[in-house]
Short mmCIF file of C-alpha atoms in Angstrom, two decimals:
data_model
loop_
_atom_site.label_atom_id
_atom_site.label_comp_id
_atom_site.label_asym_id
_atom_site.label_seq_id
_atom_site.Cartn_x
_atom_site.Cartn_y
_atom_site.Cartn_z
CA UNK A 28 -2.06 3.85 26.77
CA UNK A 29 -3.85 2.03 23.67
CA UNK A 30 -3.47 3.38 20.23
CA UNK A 31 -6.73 2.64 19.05
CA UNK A 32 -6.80 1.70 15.47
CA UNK A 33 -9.77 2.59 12.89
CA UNK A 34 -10.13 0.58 9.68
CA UNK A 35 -11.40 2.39 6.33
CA UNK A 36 -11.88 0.50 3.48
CA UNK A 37 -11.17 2.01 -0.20
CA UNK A 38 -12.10 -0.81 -2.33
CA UNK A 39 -11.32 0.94 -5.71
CA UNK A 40 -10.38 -0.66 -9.12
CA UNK A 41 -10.32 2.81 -10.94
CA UNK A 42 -6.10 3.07 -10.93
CA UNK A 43 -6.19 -0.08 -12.92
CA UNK A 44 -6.59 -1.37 -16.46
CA UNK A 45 -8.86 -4.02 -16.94
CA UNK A 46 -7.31 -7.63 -16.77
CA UNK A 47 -9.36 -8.43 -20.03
CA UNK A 48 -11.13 -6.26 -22.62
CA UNK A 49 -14.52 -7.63 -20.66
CA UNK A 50 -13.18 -7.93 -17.00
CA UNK A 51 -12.97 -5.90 -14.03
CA UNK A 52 -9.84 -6.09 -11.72
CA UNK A 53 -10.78 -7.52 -8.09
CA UNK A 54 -8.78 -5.42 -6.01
CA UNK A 55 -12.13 -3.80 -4.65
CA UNK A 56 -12.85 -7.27 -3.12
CA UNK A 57 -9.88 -7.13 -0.79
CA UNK A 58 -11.31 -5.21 1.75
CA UNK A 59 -14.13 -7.69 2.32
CA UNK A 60 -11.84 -10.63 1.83
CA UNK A 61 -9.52 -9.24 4.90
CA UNK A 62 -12.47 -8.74 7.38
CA UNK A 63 -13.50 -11.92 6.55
CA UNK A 64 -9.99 -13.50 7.83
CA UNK A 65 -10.79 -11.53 11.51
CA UNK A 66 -8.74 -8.38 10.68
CA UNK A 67 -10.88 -6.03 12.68
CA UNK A 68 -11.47 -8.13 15.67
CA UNK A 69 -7.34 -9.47 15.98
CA UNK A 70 -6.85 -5.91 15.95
CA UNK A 71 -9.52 -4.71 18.36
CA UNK A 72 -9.98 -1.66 15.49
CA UNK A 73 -12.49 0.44 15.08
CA UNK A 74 -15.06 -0.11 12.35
CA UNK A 75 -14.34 3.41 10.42
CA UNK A 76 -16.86 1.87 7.69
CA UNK A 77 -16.18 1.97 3.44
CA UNK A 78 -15.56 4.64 1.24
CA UNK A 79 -17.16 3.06 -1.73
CA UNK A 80 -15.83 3.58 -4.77
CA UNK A 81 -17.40 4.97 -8.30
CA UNK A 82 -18.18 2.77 -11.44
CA UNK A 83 -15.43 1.71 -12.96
CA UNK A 84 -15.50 2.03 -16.99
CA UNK A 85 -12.59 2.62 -18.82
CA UNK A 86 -15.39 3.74 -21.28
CA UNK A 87 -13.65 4.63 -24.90
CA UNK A 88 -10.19 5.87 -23.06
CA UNK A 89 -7.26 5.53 -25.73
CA UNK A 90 -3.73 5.77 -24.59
CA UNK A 91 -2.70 9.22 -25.07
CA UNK A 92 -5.97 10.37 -23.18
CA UNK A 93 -4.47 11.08 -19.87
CA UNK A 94 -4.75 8.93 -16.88
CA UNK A 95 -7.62 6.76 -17.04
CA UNK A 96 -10.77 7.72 -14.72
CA UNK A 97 -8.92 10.76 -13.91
CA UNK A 98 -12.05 12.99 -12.58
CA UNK A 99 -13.94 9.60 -10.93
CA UNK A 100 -10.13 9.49 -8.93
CA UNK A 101 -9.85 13.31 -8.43
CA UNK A 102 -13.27 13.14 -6.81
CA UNK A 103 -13.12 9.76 -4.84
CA UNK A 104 -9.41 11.30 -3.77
CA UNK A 105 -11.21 14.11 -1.79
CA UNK A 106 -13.78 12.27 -0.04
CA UNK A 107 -11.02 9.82 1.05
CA UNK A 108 -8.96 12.38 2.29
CA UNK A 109 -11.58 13.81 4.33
CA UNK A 110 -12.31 10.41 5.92
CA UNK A 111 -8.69 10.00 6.92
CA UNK A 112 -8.73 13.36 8.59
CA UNK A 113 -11.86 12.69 10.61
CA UNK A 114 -10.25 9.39 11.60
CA UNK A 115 -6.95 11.31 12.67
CA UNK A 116 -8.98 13.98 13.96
CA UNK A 117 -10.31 11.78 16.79
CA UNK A 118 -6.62 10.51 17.82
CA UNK A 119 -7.02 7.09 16.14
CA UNK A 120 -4.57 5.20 13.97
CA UNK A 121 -5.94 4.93 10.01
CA UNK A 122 -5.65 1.66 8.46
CA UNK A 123 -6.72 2.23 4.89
CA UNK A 124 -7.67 -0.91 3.01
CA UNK A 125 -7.26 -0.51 -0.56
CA UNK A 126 -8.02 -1.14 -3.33
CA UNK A 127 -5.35 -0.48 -5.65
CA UNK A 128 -2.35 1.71 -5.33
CA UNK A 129 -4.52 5.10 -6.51
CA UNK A 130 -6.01 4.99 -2.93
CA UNK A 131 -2.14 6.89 -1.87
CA UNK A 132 -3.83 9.99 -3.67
CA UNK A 133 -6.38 10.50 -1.10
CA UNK A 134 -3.84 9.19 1.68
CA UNK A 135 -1.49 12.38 0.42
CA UNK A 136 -4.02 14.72 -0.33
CA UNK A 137 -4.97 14.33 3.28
CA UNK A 138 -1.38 14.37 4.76
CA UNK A 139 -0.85 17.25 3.16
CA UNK A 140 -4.28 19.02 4.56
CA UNK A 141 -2.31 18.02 8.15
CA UNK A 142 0.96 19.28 7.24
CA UNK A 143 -0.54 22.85 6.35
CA UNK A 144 -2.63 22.71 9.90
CA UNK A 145 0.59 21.74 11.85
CA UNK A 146 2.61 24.43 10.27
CA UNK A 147 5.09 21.19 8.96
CA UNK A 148 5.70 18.64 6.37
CA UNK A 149 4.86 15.24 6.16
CA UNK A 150 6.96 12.20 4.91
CA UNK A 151 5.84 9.39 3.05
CA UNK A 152 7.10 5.43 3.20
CA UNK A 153 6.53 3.95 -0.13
CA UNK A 154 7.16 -0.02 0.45
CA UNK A 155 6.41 -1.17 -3.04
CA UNK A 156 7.41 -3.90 -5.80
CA UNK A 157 7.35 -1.25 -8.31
CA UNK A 158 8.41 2.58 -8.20
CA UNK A 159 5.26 3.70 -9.58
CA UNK A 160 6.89 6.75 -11.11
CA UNK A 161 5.66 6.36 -14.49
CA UNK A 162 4.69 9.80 -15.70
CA UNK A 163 4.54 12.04 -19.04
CA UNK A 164 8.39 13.11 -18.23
CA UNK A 165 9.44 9.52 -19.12
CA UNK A 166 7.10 7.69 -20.92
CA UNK A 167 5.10 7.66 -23.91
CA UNK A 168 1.84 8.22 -22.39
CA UNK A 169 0.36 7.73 -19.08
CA UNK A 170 -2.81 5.65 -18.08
CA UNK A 171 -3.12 3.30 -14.97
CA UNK A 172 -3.00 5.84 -11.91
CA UNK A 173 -1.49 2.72 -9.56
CA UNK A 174 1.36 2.11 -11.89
CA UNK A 175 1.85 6.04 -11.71
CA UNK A 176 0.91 7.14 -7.76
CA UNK A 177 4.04 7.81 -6.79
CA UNK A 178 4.85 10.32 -9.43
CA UNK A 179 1.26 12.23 -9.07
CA UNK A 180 1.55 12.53 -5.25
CA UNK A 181 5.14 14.14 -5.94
CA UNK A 182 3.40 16.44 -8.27
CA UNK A 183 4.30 14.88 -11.65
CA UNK A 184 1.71 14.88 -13.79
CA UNK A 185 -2.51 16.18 -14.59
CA UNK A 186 -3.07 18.67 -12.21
CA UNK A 187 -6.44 17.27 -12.09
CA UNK A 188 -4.55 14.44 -10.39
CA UNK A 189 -1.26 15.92 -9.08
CA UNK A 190 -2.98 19.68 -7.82
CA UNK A 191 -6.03 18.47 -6.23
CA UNK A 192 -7.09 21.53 -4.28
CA UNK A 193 -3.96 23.33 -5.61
CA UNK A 194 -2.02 21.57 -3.55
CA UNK A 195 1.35 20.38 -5.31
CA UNK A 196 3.16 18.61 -4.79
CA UNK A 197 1.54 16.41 -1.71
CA UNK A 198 4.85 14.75 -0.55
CA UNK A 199 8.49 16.75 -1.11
CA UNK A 200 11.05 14.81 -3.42
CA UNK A 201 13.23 14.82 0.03
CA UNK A 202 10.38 13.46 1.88
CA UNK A 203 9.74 10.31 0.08
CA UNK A 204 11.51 6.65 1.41
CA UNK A 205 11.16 3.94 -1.48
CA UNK A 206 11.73 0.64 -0.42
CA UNK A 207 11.20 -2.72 -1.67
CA UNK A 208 11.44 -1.98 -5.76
CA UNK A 209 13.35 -4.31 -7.57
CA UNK A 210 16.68 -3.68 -8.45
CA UNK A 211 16.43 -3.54 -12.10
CA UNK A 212 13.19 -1.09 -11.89
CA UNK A 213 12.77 0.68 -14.80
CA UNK A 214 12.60 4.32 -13.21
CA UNK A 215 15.16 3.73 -10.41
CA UNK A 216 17.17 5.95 -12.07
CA UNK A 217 14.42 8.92 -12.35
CA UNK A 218 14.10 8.63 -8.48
CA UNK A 219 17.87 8.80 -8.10
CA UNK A 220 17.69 11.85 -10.44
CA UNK A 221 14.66 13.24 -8.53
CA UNK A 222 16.77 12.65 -4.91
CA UNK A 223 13.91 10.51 -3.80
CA UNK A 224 15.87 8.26 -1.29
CA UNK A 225 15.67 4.87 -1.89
CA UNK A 226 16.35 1.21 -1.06
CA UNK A 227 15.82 -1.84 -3.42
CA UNK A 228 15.42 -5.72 -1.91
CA UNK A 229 18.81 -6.55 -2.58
CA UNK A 230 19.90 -3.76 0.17
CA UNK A 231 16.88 -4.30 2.07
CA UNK A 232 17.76 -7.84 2.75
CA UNK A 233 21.61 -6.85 3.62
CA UNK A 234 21.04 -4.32 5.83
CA UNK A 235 17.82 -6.44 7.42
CA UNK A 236 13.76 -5.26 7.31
CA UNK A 237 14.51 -3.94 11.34
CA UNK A 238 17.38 -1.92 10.28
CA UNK A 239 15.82 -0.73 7.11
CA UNK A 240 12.49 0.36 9.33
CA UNK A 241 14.67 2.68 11.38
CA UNK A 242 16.78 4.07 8.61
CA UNK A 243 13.87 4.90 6.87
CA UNK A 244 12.55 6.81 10.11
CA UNK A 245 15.80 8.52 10.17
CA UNK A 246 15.89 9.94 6.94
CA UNK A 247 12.47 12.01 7.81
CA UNK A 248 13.20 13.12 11.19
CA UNK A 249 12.38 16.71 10.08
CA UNK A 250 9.13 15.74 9.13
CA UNK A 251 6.35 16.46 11.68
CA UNK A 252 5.09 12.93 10.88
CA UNK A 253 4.94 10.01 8.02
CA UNK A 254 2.44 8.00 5.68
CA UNK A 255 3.40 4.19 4.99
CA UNK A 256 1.89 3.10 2.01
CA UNK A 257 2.29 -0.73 1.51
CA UNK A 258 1.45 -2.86 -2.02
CA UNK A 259 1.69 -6.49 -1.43
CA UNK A 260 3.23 -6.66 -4.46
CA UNK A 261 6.20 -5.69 -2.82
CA UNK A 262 6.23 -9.42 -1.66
CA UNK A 263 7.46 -12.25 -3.89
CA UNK A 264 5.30 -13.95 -5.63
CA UNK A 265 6.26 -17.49 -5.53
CA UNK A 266 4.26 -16.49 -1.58
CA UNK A 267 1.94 -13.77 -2.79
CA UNK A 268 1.15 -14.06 -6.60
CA UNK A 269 -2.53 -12.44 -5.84
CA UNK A 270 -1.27 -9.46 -7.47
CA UNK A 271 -1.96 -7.23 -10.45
CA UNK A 272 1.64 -7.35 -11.71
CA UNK A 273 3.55 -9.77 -9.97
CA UNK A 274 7.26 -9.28 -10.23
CA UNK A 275 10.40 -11.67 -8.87
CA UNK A 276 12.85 -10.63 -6.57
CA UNK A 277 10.53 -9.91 -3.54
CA UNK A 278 10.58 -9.85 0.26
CA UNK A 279 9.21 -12.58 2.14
CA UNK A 280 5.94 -12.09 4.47
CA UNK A 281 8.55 -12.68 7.94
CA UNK A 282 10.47 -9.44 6.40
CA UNK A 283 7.20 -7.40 5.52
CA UNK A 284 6.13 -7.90 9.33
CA UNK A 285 9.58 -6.88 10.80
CA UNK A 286 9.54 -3.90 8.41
CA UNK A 287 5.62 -2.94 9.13
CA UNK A 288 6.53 -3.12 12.92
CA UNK A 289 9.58 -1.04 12.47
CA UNK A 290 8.02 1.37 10.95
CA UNK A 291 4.76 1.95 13.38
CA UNK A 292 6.56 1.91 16.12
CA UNK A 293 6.73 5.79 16.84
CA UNK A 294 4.41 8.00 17.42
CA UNK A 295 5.40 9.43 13.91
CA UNK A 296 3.65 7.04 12.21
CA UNK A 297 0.21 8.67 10.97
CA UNK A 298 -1.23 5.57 9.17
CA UNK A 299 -0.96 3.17 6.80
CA UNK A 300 -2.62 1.73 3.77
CA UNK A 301 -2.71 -1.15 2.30
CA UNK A 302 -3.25 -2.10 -1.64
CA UNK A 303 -3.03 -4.44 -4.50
CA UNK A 304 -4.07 -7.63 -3.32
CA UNK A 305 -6.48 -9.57 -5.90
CA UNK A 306 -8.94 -11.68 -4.08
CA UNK A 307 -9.69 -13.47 -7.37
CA UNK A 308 -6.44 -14.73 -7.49
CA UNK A 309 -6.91 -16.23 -4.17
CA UNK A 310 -9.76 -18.59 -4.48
CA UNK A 311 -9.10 -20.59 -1.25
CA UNK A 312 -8.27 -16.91 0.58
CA UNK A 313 -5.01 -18.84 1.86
CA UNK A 314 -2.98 -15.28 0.58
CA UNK A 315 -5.74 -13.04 2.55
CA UNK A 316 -5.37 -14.70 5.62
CA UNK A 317 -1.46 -14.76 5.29
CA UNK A 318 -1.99 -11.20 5.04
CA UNK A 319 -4.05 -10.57 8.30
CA UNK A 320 -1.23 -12.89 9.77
CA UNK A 321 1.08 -10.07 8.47
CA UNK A 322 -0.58 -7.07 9.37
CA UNK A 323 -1.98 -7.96 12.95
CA UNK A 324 1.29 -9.28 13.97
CA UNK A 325 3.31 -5.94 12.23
CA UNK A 326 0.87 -3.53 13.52
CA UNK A 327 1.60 -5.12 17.84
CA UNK A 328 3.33 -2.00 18.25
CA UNK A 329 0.03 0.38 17.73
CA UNK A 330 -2.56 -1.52 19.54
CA UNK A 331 -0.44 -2.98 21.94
CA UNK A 332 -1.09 -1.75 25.82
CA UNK A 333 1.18 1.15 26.28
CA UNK A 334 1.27 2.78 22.73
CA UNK A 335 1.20 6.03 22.26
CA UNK A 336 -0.68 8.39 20.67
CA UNK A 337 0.23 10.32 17.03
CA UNK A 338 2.56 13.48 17.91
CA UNK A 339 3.10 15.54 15.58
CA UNK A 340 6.94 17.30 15.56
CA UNK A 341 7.40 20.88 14.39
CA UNK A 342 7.95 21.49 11.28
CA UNK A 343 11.91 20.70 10.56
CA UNK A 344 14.04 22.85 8.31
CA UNK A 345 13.48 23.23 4.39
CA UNK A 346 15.32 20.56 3.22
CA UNK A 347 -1.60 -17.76 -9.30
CA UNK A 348 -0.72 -17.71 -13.34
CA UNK A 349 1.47 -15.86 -14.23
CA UNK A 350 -0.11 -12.64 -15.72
CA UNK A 351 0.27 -9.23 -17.40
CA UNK A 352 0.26 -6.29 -15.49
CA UNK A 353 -2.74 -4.04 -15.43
CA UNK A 354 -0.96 -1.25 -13.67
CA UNK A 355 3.02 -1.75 -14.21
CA UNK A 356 4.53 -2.14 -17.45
CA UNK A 357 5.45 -5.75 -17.56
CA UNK A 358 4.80 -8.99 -19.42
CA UNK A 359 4.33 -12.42 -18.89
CA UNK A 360 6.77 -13.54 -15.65
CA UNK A 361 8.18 -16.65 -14.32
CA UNK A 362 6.05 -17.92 -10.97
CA UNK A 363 9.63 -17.88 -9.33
CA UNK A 364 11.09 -20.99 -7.74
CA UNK A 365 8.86 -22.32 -4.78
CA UNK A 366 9.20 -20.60 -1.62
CA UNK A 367 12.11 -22.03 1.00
CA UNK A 368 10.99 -24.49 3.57
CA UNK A 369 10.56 -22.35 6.48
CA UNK A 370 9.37 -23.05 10.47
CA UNK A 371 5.93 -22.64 11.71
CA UNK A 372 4.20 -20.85 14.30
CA UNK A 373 0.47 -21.12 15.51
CA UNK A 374 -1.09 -17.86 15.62
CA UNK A 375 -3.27 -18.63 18.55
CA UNK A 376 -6.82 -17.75 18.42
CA UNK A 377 -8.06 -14.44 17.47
CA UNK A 378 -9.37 -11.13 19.36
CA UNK A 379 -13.05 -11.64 20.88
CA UNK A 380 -15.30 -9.71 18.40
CA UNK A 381 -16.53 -7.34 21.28
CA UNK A 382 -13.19 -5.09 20.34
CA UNK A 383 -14.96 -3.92 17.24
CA UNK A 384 -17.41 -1.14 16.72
CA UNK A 385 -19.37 0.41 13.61
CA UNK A 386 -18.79 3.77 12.26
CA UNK A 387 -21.56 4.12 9.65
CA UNK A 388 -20.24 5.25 6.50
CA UNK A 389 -22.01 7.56 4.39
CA UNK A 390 -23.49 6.84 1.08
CA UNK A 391 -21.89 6.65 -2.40
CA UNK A 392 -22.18 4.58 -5.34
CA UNK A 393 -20.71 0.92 -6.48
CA UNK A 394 -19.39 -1.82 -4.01
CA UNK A 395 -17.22 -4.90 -3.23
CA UNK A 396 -17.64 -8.64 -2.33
CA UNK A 397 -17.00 -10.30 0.87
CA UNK A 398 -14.75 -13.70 0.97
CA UNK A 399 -15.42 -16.89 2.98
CA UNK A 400 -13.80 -16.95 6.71
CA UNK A 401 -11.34 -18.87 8.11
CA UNK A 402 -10.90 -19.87 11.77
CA UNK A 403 -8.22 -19.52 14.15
CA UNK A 404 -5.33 -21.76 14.65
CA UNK A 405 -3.44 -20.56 11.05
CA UNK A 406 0.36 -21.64 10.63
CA UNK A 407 2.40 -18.69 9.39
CA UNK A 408 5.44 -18.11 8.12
CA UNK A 409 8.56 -16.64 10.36
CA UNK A 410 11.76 -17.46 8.43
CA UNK A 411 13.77 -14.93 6.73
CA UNK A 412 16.04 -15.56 4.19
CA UNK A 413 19.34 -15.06 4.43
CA UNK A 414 20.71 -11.98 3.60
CA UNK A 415 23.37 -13.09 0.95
CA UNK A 416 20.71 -15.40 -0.42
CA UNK A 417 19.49 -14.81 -3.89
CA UNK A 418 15.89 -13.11 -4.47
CA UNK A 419 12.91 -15.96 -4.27
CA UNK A 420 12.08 -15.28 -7.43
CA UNK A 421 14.09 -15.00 -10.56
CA UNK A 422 14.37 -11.61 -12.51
CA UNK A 423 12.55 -11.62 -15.44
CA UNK A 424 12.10 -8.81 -18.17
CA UNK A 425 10.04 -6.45 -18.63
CA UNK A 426 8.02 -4.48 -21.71
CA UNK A 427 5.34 -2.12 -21.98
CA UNK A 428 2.12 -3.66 -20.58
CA UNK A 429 0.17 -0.69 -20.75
CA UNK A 430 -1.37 -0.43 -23.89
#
C-alpha cells in the first residue's frame, strides 16, 4: 500500500532578519526553486498548493521589542496548522516546504491539535545546525523566530508565540530529539539542563546517520507519533553554503539521506518539513537540485509500494560567501575546507509528471519566485565520511549576530 505524499509550501521570510538594512532574505523562494528541480513529480506527491506568506517588514522593530513579526507569525502559524491537519486528515504524508525555520510553529501547533484528538502526545525530531533555543531565559533579548523555534514550540517565550490557542507547550521537554547541532553550540548546555535529549555531529557520525535514525525513534516510543523538522543548515557548508547562517562541522548530504530514511520509515512518522535553504545563494540551483536528490531518495520509504499508512499509538505514560547570520547568533565563518572527493551515482530519470495533482490553495497575501529547471541524469553524492574523520568544516567562533 502507497503512502501518498502531499506537498505544502510555506515560503515565509518573517523568522528572519534582513540580510541587509534594504534586503529581504530568499528563503520564500525555496519552495519554487525545489519544484522546479522535479520534486513533486520524483515523488509522485500530491500538489497540497502554498500557504503564502504575509509582508515581511521588520518595520521600526528595535531589539528589546519581542520577537520580530510576532502577530504576522502567530497568525500565518494557525492557518498553517490547519493546512497540515487537512492534509493528515485525508491519510496523506505532509511535506512542508519552508521557508525558514518559524514554519515548525505551525508544524507544532498542529501536532499538538492531533495529540489532544488522539488522547496522546506527539514527539518532535529537530535535525538542525543550530539548537534554536535562544529565548528571554538566556539571552539579552530575543528577535529572529528561526534562530529561536525550538524554544517557542517548547513553550519558552511570548505567549503570543509560545501559547497560540493556549496551547503550551506544543512539544514536551522529554519529547524533543536534537540532532545535528554542533558540538560547541552555544545553548547545548540549556537543552541538557532542560532534559531535551540530544545528539551533536560528532556522535552522530560515530554512532552512524542509520543508527542515529532508530535511536532517535526509540527515545519517543511513548509518543503516539513524531514531527521531523529538517534545516539544511544542518549540512556543512563547504556542500550546502545556501544558508542563512552557515556553520562548520556539518553532516554530509549521503548522511542527511540515510538519516531522513531512517527516520520515515514507520508509520510514526507524521511529516516532515523542510527549511532554510536560500535560493539566492544558489544562482546556478546546483544546491536545490542536490536537495531534491536528498529528499526523493530519503523519503523511498513513504512513497515506496508497500508503505504504510500514519498510525497513531496510544498515548504512552507521562514521562556561497561567507556571511552573517540573520537568524543564529554568529559572525563571519570560514567556507570550510572543500568537500572530500566522493563516488558518483546517476539518479536516473525522474517520475512521469502524471503522478502529480493540484490542490488549489486558498487566497492570502505576498508570494515567492520560481527557479530555472534542471533535467534528469544529475550525479549525486553517496560517500560518507568516516566516522573518526574530522568535521568538513572547521569550527569557527561565534558572537552575537542579532542585533
Amino acid at each position: 500500500m502507497m503512502r501518498r505524499i502531499a506537498v505544502l509550501d510555506a515560503p515565509t521570510n518573517l523568522g528572519l532578519r534582513p540580510p541587509t538594512a534594504s534586503s529581504v532574505p530568499g528563503c520564500g523562494k525555496a519552495p519554487g526553486a525545489l519544484r522546479d528541480h522535479g520534486l513533486l513529480a520524483r515523488l509522485r506527491a500530491r500538489d497540497a498548493g502554498c500557504l503564502t506568506s504575509p509582508r515581511y517588514d521588520p518595520g521600526d522593530w528595535r531589539p528589546g521589542d519581542g520577537v520580530c513579526h510576532a502577530p504576522e507569525i502567530s497568525a500565518y502559524s494557525v492557518a498553517l496548522a490547519d493546512r497540515i491537519g487537512a492534509i493528515i486528515d485525508r491519510g496523506e504524508f505532509p511535506l512542508v516546504l519552508g521557508g525558514d525555520c518559524s514554519v515548525l510553529l505551525g508544524s507544532a501547533l498542529a501536532m499538538h491539535r492531533l495529540g489532544e484528538a488522539v488522547g496522546g502526545r506527539i514527539g518532535l525530531v529537530f535535525v538542525d545546525g543550530h539548537s534554536d533555543f535562544r529565548h528571554p531565559g538566556n539571552a539579552s533579548y530575543v528577535g529572529a523566530a528561526a534562530g529561536e523555534d525550538l524554544a517557542l514550540v517548547t513553550g519558552r517565550g511570548q505567549p503570543d508565540l509560545a501559547a497560540i490557542e493556549g496551547r503550551r507547550p506544543y512539544f514536551r521537554d522529554v519529547d524533543v530529539v536534537v540532532l545535528g547541532i554542533r558540538a560547541q553550540d552555544e545553548y547545548r548546555l540549556d537543552l541538557q539542563a532542560a532534559g531535551i535529549t540530544t545528539r551533536p555531529v560528532p556522535a552522530l557520525r560515530a554512532e552512524g546517520a542509520a543508527r542515529t535514525a532508530q535511536w532517535a525513534h526509540e527515545q519517543l516510543v511513548d509518543c503516539a507519533g513524531y514531527w521531523v523538522h529538517i534545516d539544511v543548515d544542518v549540512l556543512d557548508p563547504a556542500v550546502m553554503p545556501a544558508v542563512d547562517a552557515p556553520d562548520p562541522g556539518g553532516i554530509a548530504f549521503a548522511e542527511l539521506e540515510i538519516l531522513l530514511a531512517g527516520l520515515v520509515d514507520t508509520p510514526h512518522c507524521l511529516g516532515v518539513e523542510l527549511t532554510v535553504f536560500d535560493p539566492d545563494y544558489d544562482p546556478d540551483g546546483a544546491y536545490a537540485a542536490e536537495i531534491v536528490n536528498t529528499v526523493v531518495a530519503g523519503l523511498a520509504p513513504v512513497a515506496a509500494p508497500g508503505a504504510v499508512p500514519p498510525r497513531l499509538l496510544p498515548a504512552g505514560p507521562v514521562a556561497p560567501a561567507p556571511r552573517a547570520g540573520t537568524s543564529h547568533p554568529a559572525e563571519r565563518v570560514a567556507a570550510g575546507v572543500p568537500a572530500p572527493a566522493v563516488a558518483t551515482d546517476p539518479i536516473g530519470p525522474p517520475a512521469a509528471p502524471e503522478g502529480v495533482e493540484r490542490d488549489p490553495a486558498p487566497e492570502a497575501p505576498g508570494g515567492g519566485e520560481p527557479r530555472s529547471a534542471v533535467g534528469p541524469g544529475l550525479l549525486r553524492r553517496v560517500a560518507v565520511p568516516d566516522a573518526d574523520a574530522a568535521p568538513i568544516g572547521e569550527a569557527s567562533a561565534v558572537g552575537d549576530g542579532t542585533d
